[in-house]
């Protein structure tokens, strides 16, 4: 498990560097924000470049994870595993493959203006990757080579000492949810966000790379890695610096790298995060006991709860997906918190709040929703959510409701 978390942390930082590089390179930035008309032939790429940015990060994570697993396998004569569909390691009894149990938001298939369907992937060499990307980019060789250089550049990352505390937990039943760039709209806008009680309501600070681990048998979260590529802006260098958080929760073992932090709002009420599009009547109810703050980015809002900057995050709608909540759910679980289904919270009033009740109400990640009318809704959190670090806050939420 420790080796797996190290690998996930390493390639989350690679994803963060790709995200920063695309924004800092003028040629790529122009593509990122470019709006195309309705009559453009290319319906996949030229409609918005941000989709390619997402897919490129997603496929870069897959490629480098496989490479690192293979290197470790060769070095120790036993492997870890692959975690991306279609790329199994050599089949041996010692190498449990998770190839069919990793899920992501994006499809890697693009169609260029010639009608060619192209599967985006990271090739063995920079030149091969650049050649493939040039096909997607309708012959823009310069942009393709810039992107290829970014994804093939080695990332220097120093493991944290806390990782050595992770025990040798079983990994054969793990699954993974990945969201390469959460809060894509803020990523495209590229604004420096504004703060309210140390919480960013919008801006690049709300962009996250989300990697969640879950148990395929129970569906419960096992761990999470959250990378904030744009956590801090250095005015002197005019460059962004990232921050990464991780946690592991399994079999009574809870380890994370989140610093202990407590906040005291000026009016004495705990902070609760919501979307500004949330039902106005629900907002009014929660305002009785909480200082309600609106922020963007599902992954970011839940990260804020994990960081102790807010007591809870509430969403009554099915507007988030498993790839949004998997990573922060794992991080919150490692702190004794969780993410439960909003529509079932009233059961707590009838049965009381205890460990077993909360476990029953947690969002599960191994099964899709039944009887959905649209394919893209099969993995949405259709019952809404309540994210918390301290279970005692749930009593206050129940009082409001």
PDB file of N, CA and C in Angstrom, residues 40-95:
ATOM      1  N   UNK A  40     -17.759  24.747 -37.024  1.00  0.00           N
ATOM      2  CA  UNK A  40     -16.485  24.038 -37.110  1.00  0.00           C
ATOM      3  C   UNK A  40     -16.748  22.550 -37.350  1.00  0.00           C
ATOM      4  N   UNK A  41     -15.948  21.957 -38.226  1.00  0.00           N
ATOM      5  CA  UNK A  41     -16.126  20.541 -38.549  1.00  0.00           C
ATOM      6  C   UNK A  41     -15.738  19.633 -37.387  1.00  0.00           C
ATOM      7  N   UNK A  42     -14.686  20.032 -36.662  1.00  0.00           N
ATOM      8  CA  UNK A  42     -14.175  19.186 -35.591  1.00  0.00           C
ATOM      9  C   UNK A  42     -15.045  19.329 -34.359  1.00  0.00           C
ATOM     10  N   UNK A  43     -15.834  18.328 -34.057  1.00  0.00           N
ATOM     11  CA  UNK A  43     -16.764  18.417 -32.948  1.00  0.00           C
ATOM     12  C   UNK A  43     -16.161  17.966 -31.632  1.00  0.00           C
ATOM     13  N   UNK A  44     -14.959  17.408 -31.661  1.00  0.00           N
ATOM     14  CA  UNK A  44     -14.378  16.903 -30.415  1.00  0.00           C
ATOM     15  C   UNK A  44     -13.272  17.831 -29.917  1.00  0.00           C
ATOM     16  N   UNK A  45     -12.265  18.089 -30.759  1.00  0.00           N
ATOM     17  CA  UNK A  45     -11.157  18.906 -30.285  1.00  0.00           C
ATOM     18  C   UNK A  45     -11.378  20.392 -30.441  1.00  0.00           C
ATOM     19  N   UNK A  46     -11.740  20.839 -31.642  1.00  0.00           N
ATOM     20  CA  UNK A  46     -11.786  22.282 -31.848  1.00  0.00           C
ATOM     21  C   UNK A  46     -12.925  22.950 -31.103  1.00  0.00           C
ATOM     22  N   UNK A  47     -13.856  22.152 -30.567  1.00  0.00           N
ATOM     23  CA  UNK A  47     -14.911  22.764 -29.762  1.00  0.00           C
ATOM     24  C   UNK A  47     -14.334  23.341 -28.475  1.00  0.00           C
ATOM     25  N   UNK A  48     -13.470  22.589 -27.787  1.00  0.00           N
ATOM     26  CA  UNK A  48     -12.753  23.153 -26.647  1.00  0.00           C
ATOM     27  C   UNK A  48     -11.494  22.327 -26.385  1.00  0.00           C
ATOM     28  N   UNK A  49     -10.412  23.058 -26.203  1.00  0.00           N
ATOM     29  CA  UNK A  49      -9.116  22.442 -25.972  1.00  0.00           C
ATOM     30  C   UNK A  49      -9.041  21.810 -24.589  1.00  0.00           C
ATOM     31  N   UNK A  50      -9.883  22.275 -23.668  1.00  0.00           N
ATOM     32  CA  UNK A  50      -9.781  21.783 -22.298  1.00  0.00           C
ATOM     33  C   UNK A  50     -10.021  20.273 -22.235  1.00  0.00           C
ATOM     34  N   UNK A  51     -10.813  19.731 -23.164  1.00  0.00           N
ATOM     35  CA  UNK A  51     -11.056  18.298 -23.161  1.00  0.00           C
ATOM     36  C   UNK A  51      -9.771  17.537 -23.448  1.00  0.00           C
ATOM     37  N   UNK A  52      -8.969  18.046 -24.382  1.00  0.00           N
ATOM     38  CA  UNK A  52      -7.689  17.416 -24.670  1.00  0.00           C
ATOM     39  C   UNK A  52      -6.758  17.530 -23.472  1.00  0.00           C
ATOM     40  N   UNK A  53      -6.783  18.668 -22.781  1.00  0.00           N
ATOM     41  CA  UNK A  53      -5.952  18.834 -21.591  1.00  0.00           C
ATOM     42  C   UNK A  53      -6.310  17.779 -20.548  1.00  0.00           C
ATOM     43  N   UNK A  54      -7.605  17.579 -20.314  1.00  0.00           N
ATOM     44  CA  UNK A  54      -8.061  16.555 -19.376  1.00  0.00           C
ATOM     45  C   UNK A  54      -7.562  15.169 -19.777  1.00  0.00           C
ATOM     46  N   UNK A  55      -7.791  14.820 -21.041  1.00  0.00           N
ATOM     47  CA  UNK A  55      -7.434  13.490 -21.523  1.00  0.00           C
ATOM     48  C   UNK A  55      -5.922  13.288 -21.479  1.00  0.00           C
ATOM     49  N   UNK A  56      -5.167  14.331 -21.832  1.00  0.00           N
ATOM     50  CA  UNK A  56      -3.718  14.206 -21.844  1.00  0.00           C
ATOM     51  C   UNK A  56      -3.191  13.917 -20.440  1.00  0.00           C
ATOM     52  N   UNK A  57      -3.731  14.608 -19.441  1.00  0.00           N
ATOM     53  CA  UNK A  57      -3.340  14.340 -18.059  1.00  0.00           C
ATOM     54  C   UNK A  57      -3.745  12.920 -17.667  1.00  0.00           C
ATOM     55  N   UNK A  58      -4.959  12.547 -18.006  1.00  0.00           N
ATOM     56  CA  UNK A  58      -5.462  11.216 -17.681  1.00  0.00           C
ATOM     57  C   UNK A  58      -4.570  10.134 -18.268  1.00  0.00           C
ATOM     58  N   UNK A  59      -4.240  10.266 -19.537  1.00  0.00           N
ATOM     59  CA  UNK A  59      -3.424   9.249 -20.189  1.00  0.00           C
ATOM     60  C   UNK A  59      -1.974   9.293 -19.739  1.00  0.00           C
ATOM     61  N   UNK A  60      -1.492  10.481 -19.359  1.00  0.00           N
ATOM     62  CA  UNK A  60      -0.136  10.586 -18.824  1.00  0.00           C
ATOM     63  C   UNK A  60      -0.036   9.849 -17.489  1.00  0.00           C
ATOM     64  N   UNK A  61      -1.061   9.984 -16.658  1.00  0.00           N
ATOM     65  CA  UNK A  61      -1.084   9.255 -15.400  1.00  0.00           C
ATOM     66  C   UNK A  61      -1.038   7.753 -15.652  1.00  0.00           C
ATOM     67  N   UNK A  62      -1.868   7.301 -16.575  1.00  0.00           N
ATOM     68  CA  UNK A  62      -1.884   5.871 -16.889  1.00  0.00           C
ATOM     69  C   UNK A  62      -0.532   5.382 -17.362  1.00  0.00           C
ATOM     70  N   UNK A  63       0.062   6.118 -18.314  1.00  0.00           N
ATOM     71  CA  UNK A  63       1.330   5.710 -18.919  1.00  0.00           C
ATOM     72  C   UNK A  63       2.438   5.614 -17.881  1.00  0.00           C
ATOM     73  N   UNK A  64       2.584   6.657 -17.074  1.00  0.00           N
ATOM     74  CA  UNK A  64       3.703   6.678 -16.136  1.00  0.00           C
ATOM     75  C   UNK A  64       3.491   5.736 -14.965  1.00  0.00           C
ATOM     76  N   UNK A  65       2.236   5.485 -14.599  1.00  0.00           N
ATOM     77  CA  UNK A  65       1.979   4.495 -13.570  1.00  0.00           C
ATOM     78  C   UNK A  65       2.416   3.120 -14.039  1.00  0.00           C
ATOM     79  N   UNK A  66       2.048   2.773 -15.273  1.00  0.00           N
ATOM     80  CA  UNK A  66       2.432   1.479 -15.828  1.00  0.00           C
ATOM     81  C   UNK A  66       3.952   1.365 -15.880  1.00  0.00           C
ATOM     82  N   UNK A  67       4.629   2.429 -16.334  1.00  0.00           N
ATOM     83  CA  UNK A  67       6.080   2.404 -16.419  1.00  0.00           C
ATOM     84  C   UNK A  67       6.717   2.192 -15.048  1.00  0.00           C
ATOM     85  N   UNK A  68       6.223   2.901 -14.049  1.00  0.00           N
ATOM     86  CA  UNK A  68       6.796   2.780 -12.720  1.00  0.00           C
ATOM     87  C   UNK A  68       6.528   1.410 -12.124  1.00  0.00           C
ATOM     88  N   UNK A  69       5.343   0.878 -12.356  1.00  0.00           N
ATOM     89  CA  UNK A  69       5.030  -0.468 -11.870  1.00  0.00           C
ATOM     90  C   UNK A  69       5.923  -1.507 -12.532  1.00  0.00           C
ATOM     91  N   UNK A  70       6.154  -1.352 -13.838  1.00  0.00           N
ATOM     92  CA  UNK A  70       7.015  -2.287 -14.546  1.00  0.00           C
ATOM     93  C   UNK A  70       8.442  -2.231 -14.014  1.00  0.00           C
ATOM     94  N   UNK A  71       8.928  -1.011 -13.757  1.00  0.00           N
ATOM     95  CA  UNK A  71      10.284  -0.871 -13.229  1.00  0.00           C
ATOM     96  C   UNK A  71      10.402  -1.512 -11.856  1.00  0.00           C
ATOM     97  N   UNK A  72       9.379  -1.316 -11.017  1.00  0.00           N
ATOM     98  CA  UNK A  72       9.398  -1.908  -9.694  1.00  0.00           C
ATOM     99  C   UNK A  72       9.309  -3.426  -9.789  1.00  0.00           C
ATOM    100  N   UNK A  73       8.516  -3.902 -10.736  1.00  0.00           N
ATOM    101  CA  UNK A  73       8.385  -5.349 -10.939  1.00  0.00           C
ATOM    102  C   UNK A  73       9.716  -5.966 -11.336  1.00  0.00           C
ATOM    103  N   UNK A  74      10.407  -5.297 -12.267  1.00  0.00           N
ATOM    104  CA  UNK A  74      11.699  -5.814 -12.690  1.00  0.00           C
ATOM    105  C   UNK A  74      12.709  -5.773 -11.547  1.00  0.00           C
ATOM    106  N   UNK A  75      12.641  -4.687 -10.748  1.00  0.00           N
ATOM    107  CA  UNK A  75      13.627  -4.513  -9.692  1.00  0.00           C
ATOM    108  C   UNK A  75      13.447  -5.545  -8.581  1.00  0.00           C
ATOM    109  N   UNK A  76      12.206  -5.830  -8.224  1.00  0.00           N
ATOM    110  CA  UNK A  76      11.955  -6.714  -7.092  1.00  0.00           C
ATOM    111  C   UNK A  76      11.527  -8.111  -7.517  1.00  0.00           C
ATOM    112  N   UNK A  77      11.396  -8.318  -8.814  1.00  0.00           N
ATOM    113  CA  UNK A  77      10.990  -9.588  -9.394  1.00  0.00           C
ATOM    114  C   UNK A  77       9.552  -9.961  -9.032  1.00  0.00           C
ATOM    115  N   UNK A  78       8.872  -9.026  -8.406  1.00  0.00           N
ATOM    116  CA  UNK A  78       7.426  -9.134  -8.291  1.00  0.00           C
ATOM    117  C   UNK A  78       6.894  -7.759  -8.595  1.00  0.00           C
ATOM    118  N   UNK A  79       5.690  -7.666  -9.117  1.00  0.00           N
ATOM    119  CA  UNK A  79       5.198  -6.360  -9.503  1.00  0.00           C
ATOM    120  C   UNK A  79       4.172  -5.834  -8.548  1.00  0.00           C
ATOM    121  N   UNK A  80       3.796  -4.602  -8.751  1.00  0.00           N
ATOM    122  CA  UNK A  80       2.639  -4.060  -8.044  1.00  0.00           C
ATOM    123  C   UNK A  80       1.416  -4.444  -8.848  1.00  0.00           C
ATOM    124  N   UNK A  81       1.095  -3.660  -9.860  1.00  0.00           N
ATOM    125  CA  UNK A  81      -0.046  -3.941 -10.723  1.00  0.00           C
ATOM    126  C   UNK A  81      -0.209  -2.784 -11.661  1.00  0.00           C
ATOM    127  N   UNK A  82      -1.008  -2.972 -12.684  1.00  0.00           N
ATOM    128  CA  UNK A  82      -1.444  -1.830 -13.474  1.00  0.00           C
ATOM    129  C   UNK A  82      -2.772  -1.378 -12.925  1.00  0.00           C
ATOM    130  N   UNK A  83      -3.140  -0.136 -13.209  1.00  0.00           N
ATOM    131  CA  UNK A  83      -4.447   0.329 -12.760  1.00  0.00           C
ATOM    132  C   UNK A  83      -5.183   1.004 -13.900  1.00  0.00           C
ATOM    133  N   UNK A  84      -4.953   0.570 -15.111  1.00  0.00           N
ATOM    134  CA  UNK A  84      -5.684   1.197 -16.214  1.00  0.00           C
ATOM    135  C   UNK A  84      -6.090   0.135 -17.230  1.00  0.00           C
ATOM    136  N   UNK A  85      -7.295   0.194 -17.637  1.00  0.00           N
ATOM    137  CA  UNK A  85      -7.854  -0.830 -18.512  1.00  0.00           C
ATOM    138  C   UNK A  85      -7.068  -0.950 -19.806  1.00  0.00           C
ATOM    139  N   UNK A  86      -6.774  -2.183 -20.174  1.00  0.00           N
ATOM    140  CA  UNK A  86      -6.118  -2.414 -21.455  1.00  0.00           C
ATOM    141  C   UNK A  86      -4.616  -2.456 -21.380  1.00  0.00           C
ATOM    142  N   UNK A  87      -4.038  -2.343 -20.189  1.00  0.00           N
ATOM    143  CA  UNK A  87      -2.581  -2.353 -20.076  1.00  0.00           C
ATOM    144  C   UNK A  87      -2.128  -3.259 -18.933  1.00  0.00           C
ATOM    145  N   UNK A  88      -2.436  -4.546 -19.021  1.00  0.00           N
ATOM    146  CA  UNK A  88      -2.051  -5.440 -17.937  1.00  0.00           C
ATOM    147  C   UNK A  88      -0.554  -5.694 -17.910  1.00  0.00           C
ATOM    148  N   UNK A  89      -0.015  -5.896 -16.722  1.00  0.00           N
ATOM    149  CA  UNK A  89       1.363  -6.336 -16.581  1.00  0.00           C
ATOM    150  C   UNK A  89       1.432  -7.830 -16.914  1.00  0.00           C
ATOM    151  N   UNK A  90       2.648  -8.371 -17.050  1.00  0.00           N
ATOM    152  CA  UNK A  90       2.752  -9.810 -17.271  1.00  0.00           C
ATOM    153  C   UNK A  90       1.980 -10.572 -16.205  1.00  0.00           C
ATOM    154  N   UNK A  91       1.232 -11.555 -16.624  1.00  0.00           N
ATOM    155  CA  UNK A  91       0.341 -12.260 -15.711  1.00  0.00           C
ATOM    156  C   UNK A  91       1.121 -13.253 -14.868  1.00  0.00           C
ATOM    157  N   UNK A  92       1.185 -12.992 -13.555  1.00  0.00           N
ATOM    158  CA  UNK A  92       1.781 -13.937 -12.618  1.00  0.00           C
ATOM    159  C   UNK A  92       0.919 -13.942 -11.371  1.00  0.00           C
ATOM    160  N   UNK A  93       0.992 -15.014 -10.569  1.00  0.00           N
ATOM    161  CA  UNK A  93       0.180 -15.071  -9.360  1.00  0.00           C
ATOM    162  C   UNK A  93       0.489 -13.945  -8.385  1.00  0.00           C
ATOM    163  N   UNK A  94       1.716 -13.382  -8.432  1.00  0.00           N
ATOM    164  CA  UNK A  94       2.100 -12.346  -7.482  1.00  0.00           C
ATOM    165  C   UNK A  94       1.606 -10.964  -7.876  1.00  0.00           C
ATOM    166  N   UNK A  95       1.069 -10.798  -9.070  1.00  0.00           N
ATOM    167  CA  UNK A  95       0.713  -9.467  -9.554  1.00  0.00           C
ATOM    168  C   UNK A  95      -0.786  -9.379  -9.771  1.00  0.00           C
TER     169      UNK A  95
END
